Each structure stands twice: as C-alpha cells, then as structure tokens.
C-alpha cells in the first residue's frame, strides 16, 4: 500500500472503532502534539485542554488525517451511536476549531464538506488521505511518517519546519507527577473590630481561590471548618477531622494607613507551626494580597508556583465591592443574593475586563431568587450569557465554568466545564456538589456521580449537602460504602444533631422508618436551618410520598412550572382535574414544559382512564414522532426522557388503536434500552428503567431478576432525589399490571408492603 493512501477496508474499520481516550496513545499532527489520555494539545502558540467529546472528535478525524467522516461516523465513534442533534455536533466542531487555532494558528483546519461531513487537513495538504496514525508508534516515528507523507511546496515546507521547531522549543512536560498532593484546610478568617464581616468573608473566598490557582493544591474553606471552629476545636484536631495535611489560620486588620494579613500554617502530623508571616499593603492595594500570600505559602511548601500574574487592574473601591459581593453570595440568603447581583453589576460595568468579576456576577445571576418558572428560566439564560463573557476574557474563570456546567442541557458542555472547574480548584465543595448532580443527570456520559459525592464528603463532611452521599452509594448497590460514609460523618460530628441525622439515615437504609422519624425528631430540635433542609425536610417528604401520607404544612419546595398544590397531589397518586391543570397551563402543548409534572402524571392518566386527555396533550405538542424525538434530544437527556415517557405513551396509544405510532415508540425505546443495557451501571434508576421496559413488553424473566435485585439497593428506602415513580411498582401503576402478581415478584414486594403499612401505623401513633 502506498505510504500516502489507505485502502477502503481500513477506512471502514476506522469509522466503526470507538474512541477510548484513556487507552489511546499520543500522536503528532504537524506542529501539534495530541495527548488523548490527558485531553491536551500542544502547539507552537499555546497549550489547550479539550473537552472529552472534542478530543474524541479530533482523534477520530486524525485517523487517518485527511479522510472525511460523516456526522453519522462521528456519532458512532464519539457518541457511541446515541441520539445526538446537529447543535451538539456543531458546537463540538466549533470548539475544536478554536482550540487548534489557539495552539497552532492556521496550521491545522477542520474542513466542512457540505452534505458529506468533516475532515482534518494540515496546511497545504492535498486531498489524498494520510495513512492512519498508529497510537502504538513513538512520537518521533509518527512525526517522521507525518513529514514523509507531505507533498508541499518549498515555502510551505519551510513554514511547517519553523512551526515544528517552535513547538519543540515551547513544549514542556506536564507537572511532575512525583509531587505529592497537598490538602490545606483554611479556618475562617479572623478579623479585628471594625472590619466588615461580609467583606472579610469575600476576602476569605478570594484567598482560597488564589491558593488553588497558584499552588495547584486542594484548599478547603468549608462549612465543616466553620462548624468545628465554632465548637472550639483546636486547629490540629480540625485538620485531623478534615483529613488535611496543613491548617491555615489567618487574621486580617485594616485601617486608614494599611491592611495586614497575618498567616500561620500548622502541620497536622506534628501539631507544629510550619509557617508564619505577615503580609501588608496599602488599603488601596488589597487586591494583591491573595496572590502574594498564595505564592509565599506555595513556595514554603516546596510546590511549583502555577500562577504568575497579578490580578487585573481594578480600583480599591471596586475591589472592595467585589469582595463584598462574594461575601454576600456565601450567605445564600435571598436578600443577600439580590444585593450581590446589584453590587457585582456595578463592578463589572466599571471594569469590563475583570474576568473574575464577570464570573461572580454570573453566579449571582444564577443564584438569584427567582421562583416563577419563566422568571427562573430567563435568569438562568442571562447567567449563561454573563458566564460566556467571563470565559471569553479568561477561559479558566472557575465560577463561570460552574455556572455553564450546572445550567447546560448539553452533556459535553456541562460535564467538561464542571470537571475542569474541580480540576483547577479541587477543594471547592460547591464545585464537587454541582458536578455530582450533573453526572447523575448525564450519567451515561459523565462517569460515576458516587465518586464526586465521596470527594465532597471527604472535604466537607459536616456540610449537610454532603449527606446525600450515602443514598447515592445505596443507589449503586454499595450499602457497605453507604454505611462507611455515615460513619465518616459521625466521626467528624461535633453536635448532637449531626450524629442523630447520620444515625437516622442508617436506620432508614434498614427500612426502620419509624425509628428514623424518632431520631429525626430529636435531631431537628438543635439543628441549623441548612441541616433541617438537607437532612430532614427532603427525607421527610420522600418518606411521606412512599407511605402515602400528606406533607407537613409550611414546607414549600421549589418547583418548575407546576405549583406545589398540583405536585403534592401528583406525588400522592392523585391527578388534578382538567380545569385545575388548564389553570396552570398544564394541558395541551404547555403540559410538556415541566418534566417533573409529566413524569409523575403519565401513569395517573392511565390509572384514572384519562388517556384521551394525555393523547390530546401529546398531539398538541408533537405533530409527528420526529418532533417528539427532537423534544427529547433538546432536554439533553434523551436516554432518560424517552423511557420515562414512551412506555406510557405506548399504553395510551394502544388503547386508542394507534398501532403505527406504537411501533415508532417501541423502536425508539429499543434503541435507548440498548444503550442502557450496554452501560451496565448497576444503578437503581437504571434498574427501574429496565423494569418498566420489561413490564411493557412482557419480559417476565427480566422483570423478576430486576425486582429480586432491588433490596440490594435499599429500595424503596433510599432516596438520592425525590422521585415518586421509583415506587410505582408498589402502587396501582397500570404499567406493572402484567408482572405485579407474578409469584416471584410478590415474594419481594408483599413483605415490603406489609412493612410500610406497619411503619406508617407506628409513625401515625407517634403523632409524626
């Protein structure tokens, strides 16, 4: 075979080969070095980290370079054949082009061939495809083969060689992997009388961020640290409880003449003071303190200094306002979030090049207390627009990354932004929490959410949001890990409420719901508002849904479009009248705007023989099946939406005799279920999806196997989120009629039903 060509059999083989970044070797594309396993490309102009999907597409287009891949080829190799819209592919191609241009100018281009696909070309390359790049080859062999296969004019060859030489001189290896990881626990910043506590809270946040940026270390300034300090625990013991190597202790003072930050670092292993220094500045130069402090401590810890640049120039007054805005955001109060938004709007208006200011503003806009569905939707859209401005100024603006990630309906964008955020700042509790939520949302593309929840619990065990981790472990069938996580909380706990909450969750995992309620009743007497919200209110609501009990008055949960009055009825398997639904635009096309409502209401339309209403709403929104698939894809979670909806649409369409449409939904379901089955996540939600499909098609064997496995997930007692449909097997959902009375299934669910009946009676007797 000619060294410059590739035969058709090899092309077909390449087009069907999945891209596994972890096991793909490094290779060269002219002046660009590509390292798929770490998602980085190096060129004469820069070094860029690519999103996982972008790196997959680059790798696919490079093998062989110059060969054309259709959109279907890219979907097969990089999206594993799942349903993907043009928007997702266009975005990935656009990001790839930007990355290549950033590292190598116009040396590499991604060419769009209308109505055919895409191909990757080196500057001056002919139309003939290159030989497939061999990931087993050494970089030198690959580069030599790449140069041999060029047939460029002399000037182009010269230009390419110059770029290659520049790349060799510029490129340097990644950070030494032999450098040990360091975890630094920051205690709350101590302040002298007269210092604004909101301002100091913002300065503390900026200091923590500077440590993460400059020292490439895990720095936590967690709620757990604040709780432990409030209990009078010594710095060394705090470090031990938070598994830290060092503890940071800071004192800040300021007056008309100077601002002073006194910092001490304690070595947790021996309890000795490792570092002590005072950092001073004029009152109008406080913006330099975080960088200077972080650089000095990083050097003292013998770690490479990653950041080299001082902050963007900003006036002392505006920097003070910026810190106040950060401090207000940390409180999470509604009035404080509103004030933060107003303050940060002023700061960014006067300082349009201040990337961190725009990042903080995007977060303030995202957290703005908007409770109506349309208002919330508009606020999130505006937050994303602001975040883009921040990232245009600095692509490593962490708060903007987090906002783009948590708010995105595109799996690639959501996961890559949040993964990059925690990579840059591994001590950010909020970042890990948002990543875990997003990984669960896009679980087929996002790795394992349990990993993020375990990391979150490790760095911030007393933050109540961390306490969802044991339920997440149970949802993956890891009950031993779930119990370990609760033991970690108990070990770190310093208040009775923290220990009681953990003991209550352990009781609940065993199905002792009345015991859980008794422990919880004692815990809430001394619990904080945050502990009640995350440790009590959420779980109490789930238990009452499971037991068919009314919700406690006074607790109002955020909703999407459907109001609490409607969702409370749906959660208890009662479908409101058509008139009530129409009042809230939950009929016709508008019904499909709130997926929480749709998911809960679908079985009820069938249970109460109101399937004609369901089909009327379906026809009003979707003129054909393609429109339905586009809707599912637009949510960013077609693999979740299609199983949730189509199983019930099949039942409704069958009742109406619309068999041709039934066939289309069954076909879509089969494709999605194939993807779920291949994933083999051993995850409770996946089991429920598979069970619903097995019931729909009458697969009794699979249904029995799944139901028999459910107790291994602490089902139905574990709740990673509120999802009433996880309990539908125990209720009158018509979907499960074909399997519910099978002897093997009744052997599992009858004892559970009996226990739930007993637990409800005991809870009612307790007056809870």
Coordinates of C-alpha atoms in Angstrom, one line a residue, residues 119-670:
X119 CA -12.1 16.3 7.5
X120 CA -8.9 17.5 9.2
X121 CA -6.2 18.9 7.0
X122 CA -2.7 20.2 7.6
X123 CA -1.9 23.5 5.9
X124 CA -1.0 22.7 2.2
X125 CA -2.1 19.1 2.4
X126 CA -3.5 17.6 -0.8
X127 CA -7.0 15.9 -1.0
X128 CA -5.4 12.5 -0.6
X129 CA -5.9 11.0 2.9
X130 CA -2.9 10.2 5.1
X131 CA -2.0 6.8 6.5
X132 CA -3.8 6.1 9.7
X133 CA -1.9 7.3 12.7
X134 CA -0.7 4.4 14.8
X135 CA -1.1 5.2 18.6
X136 CA 1.5 2.5 19.3
X137 CA 4.2 4.4 17.4
X138 CA 6.6 6.7 19.2
X139 CA 6.1 10.4 18.8
X140 CA 9.3 10.5 16.7
X141 CA 8.1 7.8 14.4
X142 CA 4.7 9.4 14.0
X143 CA 6.2 12.8 13.3
X144 CA 8.7 11.3 10.7
X145 CA 5.8 9.5 8.9
X146 CA 3.8 12.6 9.0
X147 CA 6.6 14.6 7.3
X148 CA 7.3 11.9 4.7
X149 CA 3.6 11.9 3.6
X150 CA 3.6 15.6 2.8
X151 CA 3.9 16.9 -0.7
X152 CA 4.2 20.6 -0.1
X153 CA 5.8 23.4 -2.0
X154 CA 9.1 24.5 -0.7
X155 CA 7.7 27.6 1.1
X156 CA 5.1 25.6 2.9
X157 CA 7.7 23.0 4.0
X158 CA 9.8 25.8 5.4
X159 CA 6.9 27.3 7.3
X160 CA 6.0 23.9 8.7
X161 CA 9.5 23.2 9.9
X162 CA 9.7 26.6 11.6
X163 CA 6.4 25.7 13.4
X164 CA 7.8 22.3 14.4
X165 CA 11.0 23.9 15.8
X166 CA 8.9 26.4 17.7
X167 CA 6.8 23.6 19.1
X168 CA 9.9 21.7 20.3
X169 CA 11.3 24.8 22.0
X170 CA 8.0 25.7 23.6
X171 CA 6.7 22.3 24.7
X172 CA 7.4 21.3 28.3
X173 CA 6.1 18.2 30.1
X174 CA 3.2 18.4 32.5
X175 CA 3.8 18.9 36.2
X176 CA 6.0 16.4 37.8
X177 CA 3.7 13.5 38.8
X178 CA 6.1 12.8 41.7
X179 CA 4.9 15.9 43.6
X180 CA 2.7 14.8 46.4
X181 CA -0.8 16.1 46.7
X182 CA -1.3 18.5 49.5
X183 CA -4.6 19.3 51.3
X184 CA -4.8 22.6 53.1
X185 CA -7.8 23.4 55.4
X186 CA -8.5 27.1 55.8
X187 CA -10.1 28.1 59.0
X188 CA -12.5 31.1 58.9
X189 CA -10.6 34.4 58.6
X190 CA -10.3 36.1 62.0
X191 CA -11.0 39.8 61.9
X192 CA -10.4 42.7 64.2
X193 CA -13.2 45.0 65.4
X194 CA -14.3 47.4 62.7
X195 CA -13.7 45.1 59.8
X196 CA -16.9 44.3 57.8
X197 CA -17.6 40.5 58.2
X198 CA -19.2 40.3 54.8
X199 CA -16.1 41.9 53.3
X200 CA -13.8 39.5 55.1
X201 CA -15.9 36.6 54.0
X202 CA -15.3 37.7 50.4
X203 CA -11.6 38.1 51.1
X204 CA -11.5 34.6 52.5
X205 CA -13.1 33.2 49.4
X206 CA -10.6 35.1 47.2
X207 CA -7.7 33.8 49.3
X208 CA -8.9 30.2 48.9
X209 CA -9.3 30.7 45.2
X210 CA -5.8 32.1 44.9
X211 CA -4.3 29.1 46.7
X212 CA -5.9 26.7 44.3
X213 CA -4.8 28.7 41.3
X214 CA -1.3 29.4 42.4
X215 CA -0.4 26.3 44.3
X216 CA -2.3 23.6 42.4
X217 CA -3.4 22.2 45.7
X218 CA -6.6 21.2 47.3
X219 CA -7.7 24.1 49.6
X220 CA -10.9 23.9 51.5
X221 CA -12.6 26.7 53.4
X222 CA -15.6 24.5 54.1
X223 CA -18.7 24.9 56.2
X224 CA -17.3 22.0 58.2
X225 CA -14.3 24.1 59.2
X226 CA -16.6 26.9 60.4
X227 CA -18.6 24.5 62.4
X228 CA -15.5 22.9 64.1
X229 CA -14.1 26.4 64.9
X230 CA -17.4 27.4 66.5
X231 CA -17.2 24.4 68.7
X232 CA -13.8 25.4 70.0
X233 CA -11.9 22.5 68.3
X234 CA -8.2 23.1 68.1
X235 CA -6.6 23.7 64.6
X236 CA -4.7 20.4 64.7
X237 CA -7.8 18.4 65.6
X238 CA -9.7 20.2 62.8
X239 CA -7.1 19.2 60.4
X240 CA -7.3 15.6 61.5
X241 CA -11.1 15.6 61.2
X242 CA -10.9 17.0 57.7
X243 CA -8.1 14.8 56.6
X244 CA -5.9 17.8 55.9
X245 CA -2.1 18.0 55.8
X246 CA -1.9 21.6 56.9
X247 CA -4.2 24.1 58.5
X248 CA -4.3 27.7 57.5
X249 CA -5.0 30.3 60.2
X250 CA -5.4 34.0 59.2
X251 CA -6.1 37.3 60.9
X252 CA -7.0 40.4 58.9
X253 CA -6.8 44.0 60.1
X254 CA -7.2 47.3 58.2
X255 CA -7.1 51.0 58.9
X256 CA -6.5 54.2 57.1
X257 CA -2.8 53.5 56.8
X258 CA -2.5 49.8 55.9
X259 CA -4.2 46.4 55.6
X260 CA -2.4 43.5 57.2
X261 CA -2.9 39.7 56.8
X262 CA -1.2 37.6 59.4
X263 CA -1.0 34.0 58.3
X264 CA 0.1 30.8 60.2
X265 CA 0.3 27.3 58.8
X266 CA 0.2 24.3 61.2
X267 CA 1.5 20.9 60.2
X268 CA -1.3 18.5 61.2
X269 CA 1.0 15.5 61.6
X270 CA 3.0 17.0 64.4
X271 CA 0.9 20.0 65.5
X272 CA 3.8 22.4 65.0
X273 CA 3.6 25.8 63.4
X274 CA 5.2 25.3 59.9
X275 CA 5.0 28.9 58.5
X276 CA 4.2 32.3 59.9
X277 CA 4.3 35.6 58.0
X278 CA 2.6 39.0 57.9
X279 CA 1.5 40.4 54.5
X280 CA 0.8 44.1 54.3
X281 CA -0.4 46.5 51.7
X282 CA -1.8 50.0 51.4
X283 CA -5.6 50.0 51.9
X284 CA -6.0 50.7 48.1
X285 CA -3.9 47.7 47.1
X286 CA -5.6 44.8 48.9
X287 CA -6.3 43.1 45.6
X288 CA -2.6 42.0 45.6
X289 CA -2.7 40.2 49.0
X290 CA -4.3 36.9 47.9
X291 CA -1.7 36.3 45.1
X292 CA 1.2 37.3 47.3
X293 CA 0.0 35.2 50.2
X294 CA -0.6 32.2 48.0
X295 CA 2.7 32.4 46.3
X296 CA 4.6 32.7 49.5
X297 CA 2.9 29.7 51.1
X298 CA 3.2 27.6 47.9
X299 CA 6.9 28.2 47.9
X300 CA 7.2 27.4 51.6
X301 CA 5.5 24.0 50.9
X302 CA 8.1 23.4 48.1
X303 CA 5.4 23.2 45.4
X304 CA 5.7 24.7 41.9
X305 CA 4.0 28.1 41.6
X306 CA 1.4 27.7 38.9
X307 CA 0.1 31.2 38.6
X308 CA 2.5 34.0 37.7
X309 CA 0.2 37.0 37.0
X310 CA -1.1 39.6 39.4
X311 CA -4.9 40.4 39.3
X312 CA -6.4 42.5 36.6
X313 CA -6.1 46.2 37.5
X314 CA -9.1 47.3 39.4
X315 CA -9.7 50.3 41.7
X316 CA -9.5 49.8 45.5
X317 CA -13.2 50.8 45.9
X318 CA -14.4 48.4 43.2
X319 CA -12.2 45.5 44.5
X320 CA -13.8 46.1 48.0
X321 CA -17.2 45.9 46.4
X322 CA -16.3 42.7 44.6
X323 CA -15.2 41.1 47.9
X324 CA -18.5 42.3 49.5
X325 CA -20.4 40.7 46.6
X326 CA -18.5 37.4 47.1
X327 CA -19.3 37.5 50.8
X328 CA -22.9 38.1 50.2
X329 CA -23.1 35.1 47.9
X330 CA -21.7 32.9 50.5
X331 CA -24.6 33.6 52.9
X332 CA -27.1 32.2 50.3
X333 CA -29.9 34.5 51.8
X334 CA -32.4 35.8 49.3
X335 CA -31.9 39.5 50.2
X336 CA -28.1 39.0 50.2
X337 CA -28.1 37.3 46.7
X338 CA -30.1 40.3 45.4
X339 CA -27.7 42.7 46.9
X340 CA -24.7 40.8 45.5
X341 CA -26.2 40.9 42.0
X342 CA -26.6 44.7 42.2
X343 CA -23.1 45.2 43.5
X344 CA -21.3 43.0 41.0
X345 CA -23.2 44.6 38.1
X346 CA -21.7 47.9 39.2
X347 CA -18.2 46.4 39.5
X348 CA -18.3 44.8 36.0
X349 CA -19.8 47.8 34.4
X350 CA -16.8 49.9 35.5
X351 CA -14.3 47.1 35.0
X352 CA -15.3 45.3 31.7
X353 CA -12.0 43.3 31.5
X354 CA -12.3 41.9 35.1
X355 CA -13.0 38.2 34.3
X356 CA -13.4 37.1 37.9
X357 CA -15.9 39.9 38.4
X358 CA -18.0 38.6 35.5
X359 CA -17.7 35.1 36.9
X360 CA -19.0 36.1 40.2
X361 CA -21.8 38.1 38.5
X362 CA -22.8 35.0 36.5
X363 CA -23.1 33.1 39.7
X364 CA -25.1 35.8 41.4
X365 CA -27.5 35.8 38.5
X366 CA -27.8 32.0 38.5
X367 CA -28.5 32.0 42.3
X368 CA -30.9 35.0 42.1
X369 CA -34.1 34.1 44.0
X370 CA -36.5 33.7 41.0
X371 CA -39.3 31.3 41.9
X372 CA -41.7 31.6 38.9
X373 CA -41.0 29.2 36.1
X374 CA -40.5 31.8 33.3
X375 CA -38.6 34.2 35.6
X376 CA -36.2 31.4 36.6
X377 CA -35.7 30.4 33.0
X378 CA -34.8 33.9 32.0
X379 CA -32.5 34.3 35.0
X380 CA -30.6 31.2 34.1
X381 CA -30.3 32.2 30.4
X382 CA -28.9 35.6 31.5
X383 CA -26.4 33.9 33.9
X384 CA -25.1 31.8 31.0
X385 CA -24.7 34.9 28.8
X386 CA -22.7 36.6 31.6
X387 CA -20.6 33.4 32.1
X388 CA -19.7 33.4 28.4
X389 CA -18.4 36.9 28.8
X390 CA -16.2 35.9 31.7
X391 CA -14.9 32.8 29.8
X392 CA -14.1 35.0 26.7
X393 CA -11.9 37.1 28.9
X394 CA -10.3 34.1 30.7
X395 CA -11.3 30.5 29.8
X396 CA -10.2 29.4 33.3
X397 CA -12.7 31.6 35.2
X398 CA -13.9 28.9 37.7
X399 CA -17.3 30.4 38.8
X400 CA -18.3 30.9 35.2
X401 CA -17.3 27.3 34.4
X402 CA -19.5 26.1 37.2
X403 CA -22.5 28.2 36.0
X404 CA -22.1 27.0 32.4
X405 CA -21.9 23.4 33.7
X406 CA -24.8 23.3 36.1
X407 CA -27.1 25.1 33.8
X408 CA -26.3 23.3 30.5
X409 CA -28.6 20.8 28.8
X410 CA -25.7 19.6 26.6
X411 CA -23.9 16.8 28.3
X412 CA -20.5 17.5 26.8
X413 CA -20.5 21.1 27.8
X414 CA -22.0 20.5 31.3
X415 CA -19.5 17.8 32.3
X416 CA -16.4 19.3 30.7
X417 CA -17.0 22.7 32.4
X418 CA -17.5 21.2 35.8
X419 CA -14.7 18.7 35.5
X420 CA -12.4 21.4 34.5
X421 CA -13.6 23.6 37.4
X422 CA -12.8 21.0 40.1
X423 CA -9.5 20.1 38.4
X424 CA -8.5 23.7 38.8
X425 CA -9.9 24.0 42.3
X426 CA -10.2 20.6 43.9
X427 CA -11.1 22.0 47.3
X428 CA -14.3 23.6 46.1
X429 CA -17.2 21.8 47.9
X430 CA -19.8 23.5 45.7
X431 CA -18.0 22.5 42.6
X432 CA -18.0 18.8 43.6
X433 CA -21.6 19.0 44.6
X434 CA -22.6 20.6 41.2
X435 CA -20.5 18.0 39.4
X436 CA -22.2 15.1 41.2
X437 CA -25.6 16.5 40.4
X438 CA -24.6 16.9 36.7
X439 CA -23.0 13.5 36.5
X440 CA -26.3 12.0 37.7
X441 CA -28.2 14.0 35.2
X442 CA -25.9 12.8 32.3
X443 CA -24.9 9.5 33.8
X444 CA -24.3 7.8 30.5
X445 CA -21.7 10.4 29.6
X446 CA -20.4 11.6 32.9
X447 CA -18.7 8.9 34.7
X448 CA -19.7 7.9 38.3
X449 CA -21.5 10.5 40.4
X450 CA -20.7 8.5 43.5
X451 CA -17.0 9.5 43.0
X452 CA -17.9 13.2 43.3
X453 CA -20.1 12.6 46.3
X454 CA -17.4 10.7 48.1
X455 CA -14.9 13.5 47.4
X456 CA -17.4 16.1 48.6
X457 CA -18.0 14.2 51.9
X458 CA -14.2 13.8 52.3
X459 CA -13.5 17.5 52.1
X460 CA -16.7 18.8 53.8
X461 CA -18.3 16.1 55.9
X462 CA -20.4 18.4 58.0
X463 CA -21.9 20.4 55.2
X464 CA -25.5 19.0 55.0
X465 CA -25.5 18.8 51.2
X466 CA -22.7 16.2 51.6
X467 CA -25.1 13.9 53.4
X468 CA -26.8 12.8 50.2
X469 CA -23.7 10.7 49.6
X470 CA -24.8 7.6 51.4
X471 CA -28.1 7.5 49.5
X472 CA -26.1 7.8 46.3
X473 CA -24.0 4.8 47.4
X474 CA -27.1 2.8 48.1
X475 CA -28.4 3.7 44.6
X476 CA -25.4 2.0 43.2
X477 CA -25.9 -1.1 45.4
X478 CA -22.9 -0.2 47.6
X479 CA -24.6 -0.5 51.0
X480 CA -21.2 -1.0 52.8
X481 CA -19.9 2.2 51.4
X482 CA -23.2 3.9 52.4
X483 CA -22.6 2.9 56.0
X484 CA -19.0 3.9 55.8
X485 CA -19.9 7.4 54.6
X486 CA -22.3 7.8 57.5
X487 CA -19.6 6.6 59.9
X488 CA -17.3 9.3 58.5
X489 CA -20.0 11.9 59.3
X490 CA -20.3 10.6 62.8
X491 CA -16.6 10.7 63.3
X492 CA -16.4 14.3 62.2
X493 CA -19.6 15.4 64.0
X494 CA -19.3 17.8 67.0
X495 CA -23.0 18.4 67.7
X496 CA -25.8 16.0 68.7
X497 CA -27.9 16.9 65.7
X498 CA -25.1 15.9 63.2
X499 CA -24.8 12.5 64.9
X500 CA -28.5 12.0 65.2
X501 CA -29.1 12.8 61.5
X502 CA -26.5 10.2 60.5
X503 CA -27.9 7.5 62.8
X504 CA -31.4 8.3 61.4
X505 CA -30.2 7.8 57.9
X506 CA -28.6 4.4 58.8
X507 CA -32.0 3.4 60.4
X508 CA -33.8 4.4 57.2
X509 CA -31.5 2.3 55.0
X510 CA -32.6 -0.7 57.0
X511 CA -36.3 0.2 56.5
X512 CA -36.8 1.4 60.0
X513 CA -38.8 4.4 59.0
X514 CA -40.5 5.0 62.4
X515 CA -37.0 4.7 64.1
X516 CA -35.8 7.2 61.5
X517 CA -38.6 9.6 62.4
X518 CA -37.9 9.4 66.1
X519 CA -34.2 10.1 65.7
X520 CA -35.0 12.9 63.3
X521 CA -37.5 14.5 65.7
X522 CA -34.7 14.7 68.3
X523 CA -32.1 16.0 65.8
X524 CA -34.2 18.9 64.5
X525 CA -34.5 20.4 68.0
X526 CA -31.0 21.7 67.8
X527 CA -30.4 21.5 64.0
X528 CA -29.5 24.5 61.9
X529 CA -31.7 25.7 59.0
X530 CA -29.4 24.1 56.5
X531 CA -29.3 20.8 58.4
X532 CA -33.1 20.7 58.5
X533 CA -33.4 21.4 54.8
X534 CA -30.9 18.8 53.6
X535 CA -31.0 16.3 56.5
X536 CA -34.7 16.3 57.4
X537 CA -37.1 18.1 55.1
X538 CA -36.0 16.3 51.9
X539 CA -36.1 12.9 53.5
X540 CA -39.4 13.5 55.4
X541 CA -41.0 14.5 52.1
X542 CA -39.8 11.3 50.4
X543 CA -41.0 9.1 53.2
X544 CA -44.4 10.6 53.2
X545 CA -44.7 10.1 49.5
X546 CA -43.7 6.4 49.9
X547 CA -46.1 5.9 52.8
X548 CA -49.0 7.8 51.1
X549 CA -49.1 10.4 53.9
X550 CA -49.8 14.1 53.5
X551 CA -46.9 16.5 53.5
X552 CA -46.1 18.7 56.5
X553 CA -47.6 22.1 56.3
X554 CA -45.3 25.0 55.9
X555 CA -42.6 23.3 53.8
X556 CA -42.7 24.6 50.2
X557 CA -40.2 23.0 47.8
X558 CA -39.0 24.9 44.7
X559 CA -41.0 23.8 41.6
X560 CA -40.7 24.2 37.9
X561 CA -43.9 25.1 36.1
X562 CA -46.4 23.0 38.1
X563 CA -47.2 24.7 41.5
X564 CA -46.8 22.9 44.8
X565 CA -50.6 22.3 45.1
X566 CA -50.5 20.3 41.9
X567 CA -47.3 18.4 42.5
X568 CA -48.4 17.4 46.0
X569 CA -51.5 15.8 44.5
X570 CA -49.4 14.0 41.8
X571 CA -46.9 12.8 44.4
X572 CA -49.7 11.1 46.2
X573 CA -51.0 9.5 43.0
X574 CA -54.0 11.9 42.6
X575 CA -54.4 13.6 39.3
X576 CA -56.0 17.1 39.5
X577 CA -59.0 17.9 37.3
X578 CA -58.6 19.1 33.8
X579 CA -59.8 22.5 34.9
X580 CA -57.1 22.8 37.5
X581 CA -54.4 21.7 35.1
X582 CA -55.7 24.2 32.5
X583 CA -55.4 27.0 35.1
X584 CA -51.7 26.4 35.3
X585 CA -51.1 25.8 31.6
X586 CA -50.5 22.1 32.2
X587 CA -52.7 20.9 29.3
X588 CA -52.1 20.9 25.6
X589 CA -48.6 21.9 24.4
X590 CA -47.8 23.6 27.7
X591 CA -48.1 20.4 29.7
X592 CA -44.7 19.3 28.4
X593 CA -42.8 22.3 29.7
X594 CA -42.4 20.7 33.2
X595 CA -40.8 17.2 33.0
X596 CA -41.3 16.6 36.7
X597 CA -45.0 17.0 36.3
X598 CA -45.1 14.9 33.1
X599 CA -43.2 12.1 34.6
X600 CA -45.4 11.9 37.7
X601 CA -48.7 12.4 35.9
X602 CA -48.3 10.0 33.0
X603 CA -49.2 6.8 34.9
X604 CA -52.1 8.6 36.6
X605 CA -53.7 9.5 33.2
X606 CA -53.8 5.7 32.5
X607 CA -54.7 4.7 36.1
X608 CA -57.7 7.0 36.1
X609 CA -58.7 6.2 32.5
X610 CA -57.9 9.7 31.2
X611 CA -55.6 8.6 28.4
X612 CA -57.6 10.6 25.9
X613 CA -56.5 13.8 27.7
X614 CA -52.9 12.6 27.6
X615 CA -53.1 11.9 23.9
X616 CA -54.7 15.3 23.2
X617 CA -51.8 17.0 25.0
X618 CA -49.4 14.8 23.1
X619 CA -50.9 15.7 19.7
X620 CA -51.0 19.4 20.6
X621 CA -47.2 19.4 21.1
X622 CA -45.9 16.8 18.7
X623 CA -47.1 16.8 15.0
X624 CA -45.1 13.6 14.4
X625 CA -42.7 11.2 16.1
X626 CA -39.7 13.1 14.8
X627 CA -40.8 16.2 16.7
X628 CA -41.1 14.1 19.8
X629 CA -37.5 12.8 19.4
X630 CA -36.3 16.4 18.8
X631 CA -38.0 17.4 22.1
X632 CA -36.3 14.5 23.9
X633 CA -32.9 15.4 22.5
X634 CA -33.4 19.1 23.4
X635 CA -33.7 18.2 27.1
X636 CA -30.1 16.9 26.9
X637 CA -31.2 13.6 28.4
X638 CA -33.0 11.6 25.7
X639 CA -31.9 8.4 27.3
X640 CA -33.9 9.3 30.4
X641 CA -36.8 11.2 28.7
X642 CA -37.7 8.5 26.2
X643 CA -38.1 5.6 28.7
X644 CA -39.9 7.9 31.1
X645 CA -42.5 9.0 28.5
X646 CA -42.7 6.4 25.8
X647 CA -43.6 3.4 28.0
X648 CA -46.8 5.2 28.9
X649 CA -47.5 6.7 25.5
X650 CA -47.4 3.1 24.1
X651 CA -50.1 2.1 26.6
X652 CA -52.2 5.1 25.8
X653 CA -51.8 4.8 22.0
X654 CA -52.7 1.1 22.2
X655 CA -55.9 1.9 24.0
X656 CA -56.7 4.4 21.1
X657 CA -55.8 1.8 18.4
X658 CA -52.9 3.9 17.0
X659 CA -50.7 1.0 16.3
X660 CA -48.4 2.6 13.8
X661 CA -47.4 5.2 16.4
X662 CA -47.0 2.4 18.9
X663 CA -44.4 0.8 16.6
X664 CA -42.4 4.0 16.4
X665 CA -42.2 4.5 20.1
X666 CA -41.2 0.8 20.6
X667 CA -38.5 1.3 18.1
X668 CA -37.2 4.4 19.9
X669 CA -37.4 2.6 23.2
X670 CA -35.4 -0.4 21.9

